């Protein structure tokens, strides 16, 4: 996986230009000018080299798996079977979906939603914007490094909302 200082649409165009077939996918769109790409290690390396030549900020990510790409396909059926064995209840509060970037509906309480979540891109920036429409004024980032708070702030107008790290 690699973090690239390129927005979602531009990243999609870049992947078409590199013509690496289905070996790379957009794993996340975190800010207007920041995406994550995932896929085969060799294809990620081609992307890294291409972007370094163009002076685009890029960083290889240290991960255990190429999440949100075809590399997750081998585990999807087993994951689906486990997810289908669970009892799902409707959400009792508003939840913003990382799959749609919008307020989640009843689909969030299904195995199919969570299988899609493993495979589809995370639409973090769209989710931040949707949360603002729901009236969220404070975001708390749970984690050791408040990286997403900075990216989330890029998705909204300056001065709103408030971003708080927790660790």
PDB file of C-alpha atoms in Angstrom:
ATOM      1  CA  UNK A   1       0.000   0.000   0.000  1.00  0.00           C
ATOM      2  CA  UNK A   2       1.099   3.577  -0.567  1.00  0.00           C
ATOM      3  CA  UNK A   3      -0.104   6.987   0.521  1.00  0.00           C
ATOM      4  CA  UNK A   4      -0.089   9.476  -2.363  1.00  0.00           C
ATOM      5  CA  UNK A   5      -0.559  13.235  -2.391  1.00  0.00           C
ATOM      6  CA  UNK A   6      -3.138  12.992  -5.171  1.00  0.00           C
ATOM      7  CA  UNK A   7      -6.925  13.226  -4.935  1.00  0.00           C
ATOM      8  CA  UNK A   8      -9.289  10.380  -5.737  1.00  0.00           C
ATOM      9  CA  UNK A   9     -10.183  11.312  -9.330  1.00  0.00           C
ATOM     10  CA  UNK A  10      -6.559  12.073 -10.204  1.00  0.00           C
ATOM     11  CA  UNK A  11      -5.475   8.790  -8.598  1.00  0.00           C
ATOM     12  CA  UNK A  12      -8.017   6.879 -10.710  1.00  0.00           C
ATOM     13  CA  UNK A  13      -6.614   8.561 -13.839  1.00  0.00           C
ATOM     14  CA  UNK A  14      -3.068   7.782 -12.716  1.00  0.00           C
ATOM     15  CA  UNK A  15      -3.908   4.096 -12.295  1.00  0.00           C
ATOM     16  CA  UNK A  16      -5.375   4.054 -15.823  1.00  0.00           C
ATOM     17  CA  UNK A  17      -2.245   5.749 -17.182  1.00  0.00           C
ATOM     18  CA  UNK A  18       0.084   3.251 -15.505  1.00  0.00           C
ATOM     19  CA  UNK A  19      -1.963   0.485 -17.169  1.00  0.00           C
ATOM     20  CA  UNK A  20      -1.209  -2.169 -14.566  1.00  0.00           C
ATOM     21  CA  UNK A  21      -4.581  -3.854 -14.973  1.00  0.00           C
ATOM     22  CA  UNK A  22      -6.312  -4.913 -11.771  1.00  0.00           C
ATOM     23  CA  UNK A  23      -3.068  -5.088  -9.775  1.00  0.00           C
ATOM     24  CA  UNK A  24      -3.728  -1.735  -8.045  1.00  0.00           C
ATOM     25  CA  UNK A  25      -6.841  -0.154  -6.561  1.00  0.00           C
ATOM     26  CA  UNK A  26      -7.766   2.979  -4.673  1.00  0.00           C
ATOM     27  CA  UNK A  27      -7.982   1.849  -1.045  1.00  0.00           C
ATOM     28  CA  UNK A  28      -9.000   5.191   0.452  1.00  0.00           C
ATOM     29  CA  UNK A  29      -9.697   8.818  -0.375  1.00  0.00           C
ATOM     30  CA  UNK A  30      -8.721  10.618   2.810  1.00  0.00           C
ATOM     31  CA  UNK A  31      -8.545  14.256   1.674  1.00  0.00           C
ATOM     32  CA  UNK A  32      -8.979  16.303  -1.511  1.00  0.00           C
ATOM     33  CA  UNK A  33      -5.292  15.729  -2.313  1.00  0.00           C
ATOM     34  CA  UNK A  34      -4.541  12.457  -0.483  1.00  0.00           C
ATOM     35  CA  UNK A  35      -5.365   8.887  -1.417  1.00  0.00           C
ATOM     36  CA  UNK A  36      -4.137   5.425  -0.538  1.00  0.00           C
ATOM     37  CA  UNK A  37      -3.419   2.841  -3.221  1.00  0.00           C
ATOM     38  CA  UNK A  38      -3.334  -0.884  -2.561  1.00  0.00           C
ATOM     39  CA  UNK A  39      -2.509  -4.028  -4.473  1.00  0.00           C
ATOM     40  CA  UNK A  40       0.347  -6.214  -5.631  1.00  0.00           C
ATOM     41  CA  UNK A  41       3.711  -5.216  -4.124  1.00  0.00           C
ATOM     42  CA  UNK A  42       5.407  -5.003  -7.535  1.00  0.00           C
ATOM     43  CA  UNK A  43       2.656  -2.727  -8.877  1.00  0.00           C
ATOM     44  CA  UNK A  44       2.852  -0.497  -5.800  1.00  0.00           C
ATOM     45  CA  UNK A  45       6.603  -0.204  -6.434  1.00  0.00           C
ATOM     46  CA  UNK A  46       5.950   0.888 -10.034  1.00  0.00           C
ATOM     47  CA  UNK A  47       3.551   3.529  -8.707  1.00  0.00           C
ATOM     48  CA  UNK A  48       6.093   4.726  -6.107  1.00  0.00           C
ATOM     49  CA  UNK A  49       8.823   5.082  -8.719  1.00  0.00           C
ATOM     50  CA  UNK A  50       6.508   6.854 -11.168  1.00  0.00           C
ATOM     51  CA  UNK A  51       5.357   9.383  -8.569  1.00  0.00           C
ATOM     52  CA  UNK A  52       8.868  10.011  -7.220  1.00  0.00           C
ATOM     53  CA  UNK A  53       9.954  10.923 -10.758  1.00  0.00           C
ATOM     54  CA  UNK A  54       7.114  13.455 -10.953  1.00  0.00           C
ATOM     55  CA  UNK A  55       7.989  14.958  -7.534  1.00  0.00           C
ATOM     56  CA  UNK A  56       4.630  13.904  -6.106  1.00  0.00           C
ATOM     57  CA  UNK A  57       4.748  13.192  -2.391  1.00  0.00           C
ATOM     58  CA  UNK A  58       4.362   9.456  -1.865  1.00  0.00           C
ATOM     59  CA  UNK A  59       5.019   7.063   0.991  1.00  0.00           C
ATOM     60  CA  UNK A  60       5.042   3.284   1.122  1.00  0.00           C
ATOM     61  CA  UNK A  61       2.902   2.042   4.007  1.00  0.00           C
ATOM     62  CA  UNK A  62       3.972  -0.819   6.239  1.00  0.00           C
ATOM     63  CA  UNK A  63       0.941  -3.097   6.404  1.00  0.00           C
ATOM     64  CA  UNK A  64       0.223  -6.779   6.886  1.00  0.00           C
ATOM     65  CA  UNK A  65      -2.138  -6.998   3.886  1.00  0.00           C
ATOM     66  CA  UNK A  66      -3.091  -4.971   0.820  1.00  0.00           C
ATOM     67  CA  UNK A  67      -6.447  -3.949   2.275  1.00  0.00           C
ATOM     68  CA  UNK A  68      -9.304  -2.730   0.028  1.00  0.00           C
ATOM     69  CA  UNK A  69      -7.853  -4.414  -3.058  1.00  0.00           C
ATOM     70  CA  UNK A  70      -8.096  -7.706  -4.963  1.00  0.00           C
ATOM     71  CA  UNK A  71      -5.485  -9.099  -2.551  1.00  0.00           C
ATOM     72  CA  UNK A  72      -8.326  -9.469  -0.018  1.00  0.00           C
ATOM     73  CA  UNK A  73     -10.418 -11.654  -2.342  1.00  0.00           C
ATOM     74  CA  UNK A  74      -9.082 -15.008  -1.066  1.00  0.00           C
ATOM     75  CA  UNK A  75     -10.486 -14.346   2.418  1.00  0.00           C
ATOM     76  CA  UNK A  76     -13.847 -12.874   1.418  1.00  0.00           C
ATOM     77  CA  UNK A  77     -15.922 -16.082   1.335  1.00  0.00           C
ATOM     78  CA  UNK A  78     -14.668 -17.234   4.727  1.00  0.00           C
ATOM     79  CA  UNK A  79     -15.203 -13.722   6.092  1.00  0.00           C
ATOM     80  CA  UNK A  80     -18.727 -13.706   4.600  1.00  0.00           C
ATOM     81  CA  UNK A  81     -19.497 -17.055   6.272  1.00  0.00           C
ATOM     82  CA  UNK A  82     -18.383 -15.742   9.664  1.00  0.00           C
ATOM     83  CA  UNK A  83     -20.268 -12.459   9.183  1.00  0.00           C
ATOM     84  CA  UNK A  84     -23.416 -14.332   8.147  1.00  0.00           C
ATOM     85  CA  UNK A  85     -23.208 -16.422  11.328  1.00  0.00           C
ATOM     86  CA  UNK A  86     -23.550 -13.291  13.470  1.00  0.00           C
ATOM     87  CA  UNK A  87     -26.752 -11.700  14.677  1.00  0.00           C
ATOM     88  CA  UNK A  88     -27.008  -8.149  13.375  1.00  0.00           C
ATOM     89  CA  UNK A  89     -29.128  -5.453  15.004  1.00  0.00           C
ATOM     90  CA  UNK A  90     -30.037  -2.092  13.482  1.00  0.00           C
ATOM     91  CA  UNK A  91     -27.887   0.851  14.542  1.00  0.00           C
ATOM     92  CA  UNK A  92     -29.327   2.872  17.418  1.00  0.00           C
ATOM     93  CA  UNK A  93     -27.527   6.053  16.410  1.00  0.00           C
ATOM     94  CA  UNK A  94     -26.481   7.679  13.178  1.00  0.00           C
ATOM     95  CA  UNK A  95     -23.438   6.037  11.605  1.00  0.00           C
ATOM     96  CA  UNK A  96     -21.537   7.369   8.641  1.00  0.00           C
ATOM     97  CA  UNK A  97     -20.540   4.607   6.233  1.00  0.00           C
ATOM     98  CA  UNK A  98     -16.953   4.442   5.004  1.00  0.00           C
ATOM     99  CA  UNK A  99     -18.266   2.479   2.019  1.00  0.00           C
ATOM    100  CA  UNK A 100     -20.715   5.116   0.756  1.00  0.00           C
ATOM    101  CA  UNK A 101     -19.404   8.235   2.487  1.00  0.00           C
ATOM    102  CA  UNK A 102     -22.984   8.927   3.582  1.00  0.00           C
ATOM    103  CA  UNK A 103     -25.267   8.176   6.501  1.00  0.00           C
ATOM    104  CA  UNK A 104     -25.653   4.416   6.694  1.00  0.00           C
ATOM    105  CA  UNK A 105     -29.034   2.781   6.425  1.00  0.00           C
ATOM    106  CA  UNK A 106     -30.166  -0.701   7.405  1.00  0.00           C
ATOM    107  CA  UNK A 107     -27.514  -2.241   5.124  1.00  0.00           C
ATOM    108  CA  UNK A 108     -24.875  -1.608   7.794  1.00  0.00           C
ATOM    109  CA  UNK A 109     -26.397  -4.419   9.851  1.00  0.00           C
ATOM    110  CA  UNK A 110     -25.715  -7.060   7.190  1.00  0.00           C
ATOM    111  CA  UNK A 111     -22.854  -9.371   6.398  1.00  0.00           C
ATOM    112  CA  UNK A 112     -22.851  -8.098   2.795  1.00  0.00           C
ATOM    113  CA  UNK A 113     -22.053  -4.554   3.948  1.00  0.00           C
ATOM    114  CA  UNK A 114     -18.996  -5.687   5.899  1.00  0.00           C
ATOM    115  CA  UNK A 115     -17.765  -7.869   3.044  1.00  0.00           C
ATOM    116  CA  UNK A 116     -18.032  -4.799   0.793  1.00  0.00           C
ATOM    117  CA  UNK A 117     -16.178  -2.785   3.430  1.00  0.00           C
ATOM    118  CA  UNK A 118     -13.177  -5.123   3.186  1.00  0.00           C
ATOM    119  CA  UNK A 119     -13.022  -4.762  -0.594  1.00  0.00           C
ATOM    120  CA  UNK A 120     -14.194  -1.246  -1.482  1.00  0.00           C
ATOM    121  CA  UNK A 121     -12.322   2.037  -0.966  1.00  0.00           C
ATOM    122  CA  UNK A 122     -12.715   3.941   2.294  1.00  0.00           C
ATOM    123  CA  UNK A 123     -14.421   7.257   1.491  1.00  0.00           C
ATOM    124  CA  UNK A 124     -13.114   9.061   4.553  1.00  0.00           C
ATOM    125  CA  UNK A 125     -13.294  12.605   3.156  1.00  0.00           C
ATOM    126  CA  UNK A 126     -16.895  12.122   2.019  1.00  0.00           C
ATOM    127  CA  UNK A 127     -17.692  10.637   5.422  1.00  0.00           C
ATOM    128  CA  UNK A 128     -16.315  13.682   7.213  1.00  0.00           C
ATOM    129  CA  UNK A 129     -18.490  15.937   5.054  1.00  0.00           C
ATOM    130  CA  UNK A 130     -21.536  13.751   5.731  1.00  0.00           C
ATOM    131  CA  UNK A 131     -20.889  13.892   9.492  1.00  0.00           C
ATOM    132  CA  UNK A 132     -20.838  17.692   9.312  1.00  0.00           C
ATOM    133  CA  UNK A 133     -24.228  17.634   7.565  1.00  0.00           C
ATOM    134  CA  UNK A 134     -25.464  15.513  10.498  1.00  0.00           C
ATOM    135  CA  UNK A 135     -24.371  18.268  12.910  1.00  0.00           C
ATOM    136  CA  UNK A 136     -21.053  16.850  14.153  1.00  0.00           C
ATOM    137  CA  UNK A 137     -18.910  19.687  15.526  1.00  0.00           C
ATOM    138  CA  UNK A 138     -16.092  17.724  17.188  1.00  0.00           C
ATOM    139  CA  UNK A 139     -14.111  14.782  15.831  1.00  0.00           C
ATOM    140  CA  UNK A 140     -12.015  12.658  18.193  1.00  0.00           C
ATOM    141  CA  UNK A 141      -9.342  10.514  16.575  1.00  0.00           C
ATOM    142  CA  UNK A 142      -8.697   7.271  18.406  1.00  0.00           C
ATOM    143  CA  UNK A 143      -5.157   6.112  17.735  1.00  0.00           C
ATOM    144  CA  UNK A 144      -1.510   6.693  18.468  1.00  0.00           C
ATOM    145  CA  UNK A 145      -0.956   9.289  15.717  1.00  0.00           C
ATOM    146  CA  UNK A 146      -3.565  11.893  14.701  1.00  0.00           C
ATOM    147  CA  UNK A 147      -2.928  11.572  10.952  1.00  0.00           C
ATOM    148  CA  UNK A 148      -6.592  11.386   9.908  1.00  0.00           C
ATOM    149  CA  UNK A 149      -7.495  14.537  11.849  1.00  0.00           C
ATOM    150  CA  UNK A 150      -5.212  16.574   9.615  1.00  0.00           C
ATOM    151  CA  UNK A 151      -6.645  14.976   6.505  1.00  0.00           C
ATOM    152  CA  UNK A 152     -10.206  15.408   7.732  1.00  0.00           C
ATOM    153  CA  UNK A 153      -9.575  19.100   8.313  1.00  0.00           C
ATOM    154  CA  UNK A 154      -8.640  19.394   4.631  1.00  0.00           C
ATOM    155  CA  UNK A 155     -12.097  18.093   3.670  1.00  0.00           C
ATOM    156  CA  UNK A 156     -14.008  20.981   5.248  1.00  0.00           C
ATOM    157  CA  UNK A 157     -13.998  24.754   5.439  1.00  0.00           C
ATOM    158  CA  UNK A 158     -11.336  26.284   7.622  1.00  0.00           C
ATOM    159  CA  UNK A 159     -12.327  26.818  11.250  1.00  0.00           C
ATOM    160  CA  UNK A 160     -14.883  24.034  11.523  1.00  0.00           C
ATOM    161  CA  UNK A 161     -15.140  21.521  13.092  1.00  0.00           C
ATOM    162  CA  UNK A 162     -12.814  20.841  16.015  1.00  0.00           C
ATOM    163  CA  UNK A 163     -10.301  17.957  15.784  1.00  0.00           C
ATOM    164  CA  UNK A 164      -9.028  16.269  18.946  1.00  0.00           C
ATOM    165  CA  UNK A 165      -6.378  13.556  19.234  1.00  0.00           C
ATOM    166  CA  UNK A 166      -6.959  11.010  21.990  1.00  0.00           C
ATOM    167  CA  UNK A 167      -3.570   9.351  22.517  1.00  0.00           C
TER     168      UNK A 167
END
